Amino acid sequence: MPLTAETLTKHELAGLPVRVVSATNPALEGIEGQVVSETMRTLTVESASRSWQVPKQGTRFEFRLTDEAAVSCEGTGTPSKRESETAGGNSGQSGFCEGGAYVTVDGFTLLSRPALRTEAGGNSKWR
């Protein structure tokens, strides 16, 4: 199963570029980096300066899918910008931009053990 906006929650998140769009803790907003680890309730994001452990509950994440995952952008409709460059957006909204696809996900949908979340479909190293 290819990694797309619709199948993101069924895949391994480690290795994906991510940005915290909003969080109940305002100090976490705007953190950008790469997901290096995931637990049932947190994502560990490594930025250029340090690692952050970000709770999934109450946080909205913006994942950048790689160029390979965004190959299907041809014929999918009007390109859109990152959520941070628009007037807002809904959880699960995705858009295709130069260099990749951006997908906004409410952390609540990721609250589960990674192995259980990915085993019901999707390519995962947890199987």
XYZ file of C-alpha atoms in Angstrom:
127
model
C 0.000 0.000 0.000
C 1.589 3.305 -1.053
C 2.043 6.126 1.430
C -0.585 8.739 0.565
C -2.624 11.316 2.460
C -5.411 8.775 2.878
C -3.169 5.950 4.135
C -0.760 7.959 6.299
C -2.205 6.749 9.616
C -1.717 3.117 8.540
C 2.028 3.556 7.975
C 5.153 3.864 10.038
C 5.698 7.556 10.891
C 9.380 7.291 11.840
C 11.489 9.041 9.247
C 8.810 11.436 8.020
C 9.354 15.204 8.144
C 6.817 16.783 10.522
C 5.793 20.178 11.910
C 3.615 20.886 14.951
C 0.803 23.120 13.676
C -0.980 23.575 16.998
C -0.725 22.132 20.481
C -2.266 22.534 23.908
C 1.251 23.518 25.018
C 2.038 26.671 22.995
C 5.791 26.096 23.483
C 5.564 23.098 21.131
C 3.911 24.974 18.257
C 6.139 25.425 15.231
C 8.546 22.594 16.045
C 9.849 21.133 12.789
C 11.988 18.100 12.241
C 11.911 14.399 11.560
C 9.983 11.760 13.482
C 12.637 9.540 15.058
C 10.452 7.536 17.426
C 6.812 6.890 18.206
C 5.077 5.532 21.279
C 1.417 5.025 22.007
C 0.950 8.634 23.165
C 3.956 10.591 21.821
C 6.073 11.363 18.791
C 9.754 12.155 19.216
C 10.729 14.876 16.768
C 14.377 15.640 16.142
C 15.091 19.174 14.961
C 18.445 20.672 14.053
C 19.037 21.777 17.649
C 17.415 19.098 19.832
C 14.875 16.305 20.229
C 11.336 16.997 21.392
C 8.851 14.542 22.827
C 5.464 15.782 21.621
C 2.200 14.361 23.004
C -0.272 13.228 20.358
C -3.326 14.232 22.397
C -4.236 17.861 21.755
C -1.664 18.323 18.992
C -2.116 18.845 15.281
C 0.725 17.619 13.053
C 1.629 18.458 9.472
C 3.541 15.662 7.738
C 5.448 16.129 4.506
C 5.213 13.101 2.299
C 8.289 12.495 0.196
C 8.524 13.139 -3.514
C 7.928 9.452 -4.210
C 4.642 9.577 -2.296
C 3.632 12.766 -4.080
C 4.163 11.307 -7.557
C 0.409 10.858 -7.876
C -0.086 14.636 -7.788
C -0.668 14.765 -11.540
C -4.371 15.034 -12.228
C -5.433 15.206 -8.595
C -6.866 18.716 -8.738
C -5.757 22.164 -7.748
C -2.429 22.341 -5.941
C -2.638 23.867 -2.485
C -0.144 25.239 -0.004
C 0.885 24.059 3.437
C -1.705 24.698 6.121
C 0.605 27.316 7.589
C 0.352 29.285 4.340
C -3.445 29.157 4.103
C -6.292 30.565 6.140
C -6.780 27.260 7.955
C -7.684 23.689 7.233
C -9.350 20.572 8.501
C -7.725 17.506 9.961
C -6.856 15.139 7.163
C -6.752 17.889 4.557
C -3.941 17.422 2.119
C -2.467 19.398 -0.706
C 0.272 18.904 -3.219
C 3.095 21.413 -3.422
C 6.461 21.609 -5.065
C 8.587 18.819 -3.663
C 5.927 16.860 -1.837
C 2.497 16.487 -0.327
C 1.557 18.029 3.021
C -0.959 16.258 5.222
C -2.445 17.688 8.417
C -3.435 15.093 11.028
C -5.066 15.495 14.425
C -2.855 13.649 16.894
C -5.956 12.074 18.456
C -6.231 9.795 15.394
C -2.716 8.489 16.097
C -3.393 7.557 19.747
C -2.642 3.848 19.730
C 0.277 1.520 19.755
C 2.106 1.913 16.434
C 2.108 -1.839 15.870
C -1.677 -2.057 16.262
C -2.353 1.014 14.154
C -0.267 -0.256 11.229
C -1.073 -3.962 11.306
C -4.577 -3.546 9.833
C -3.185 -2.525 6.467
C -0.159 -0.786 5.176
C 3.491 -1.591 4.861
C 5.115 -1.592 8.243
C 8.228 -3.004 9.829
C 6.069 -3.899 12.857
C 4.625 -7.011 11.192
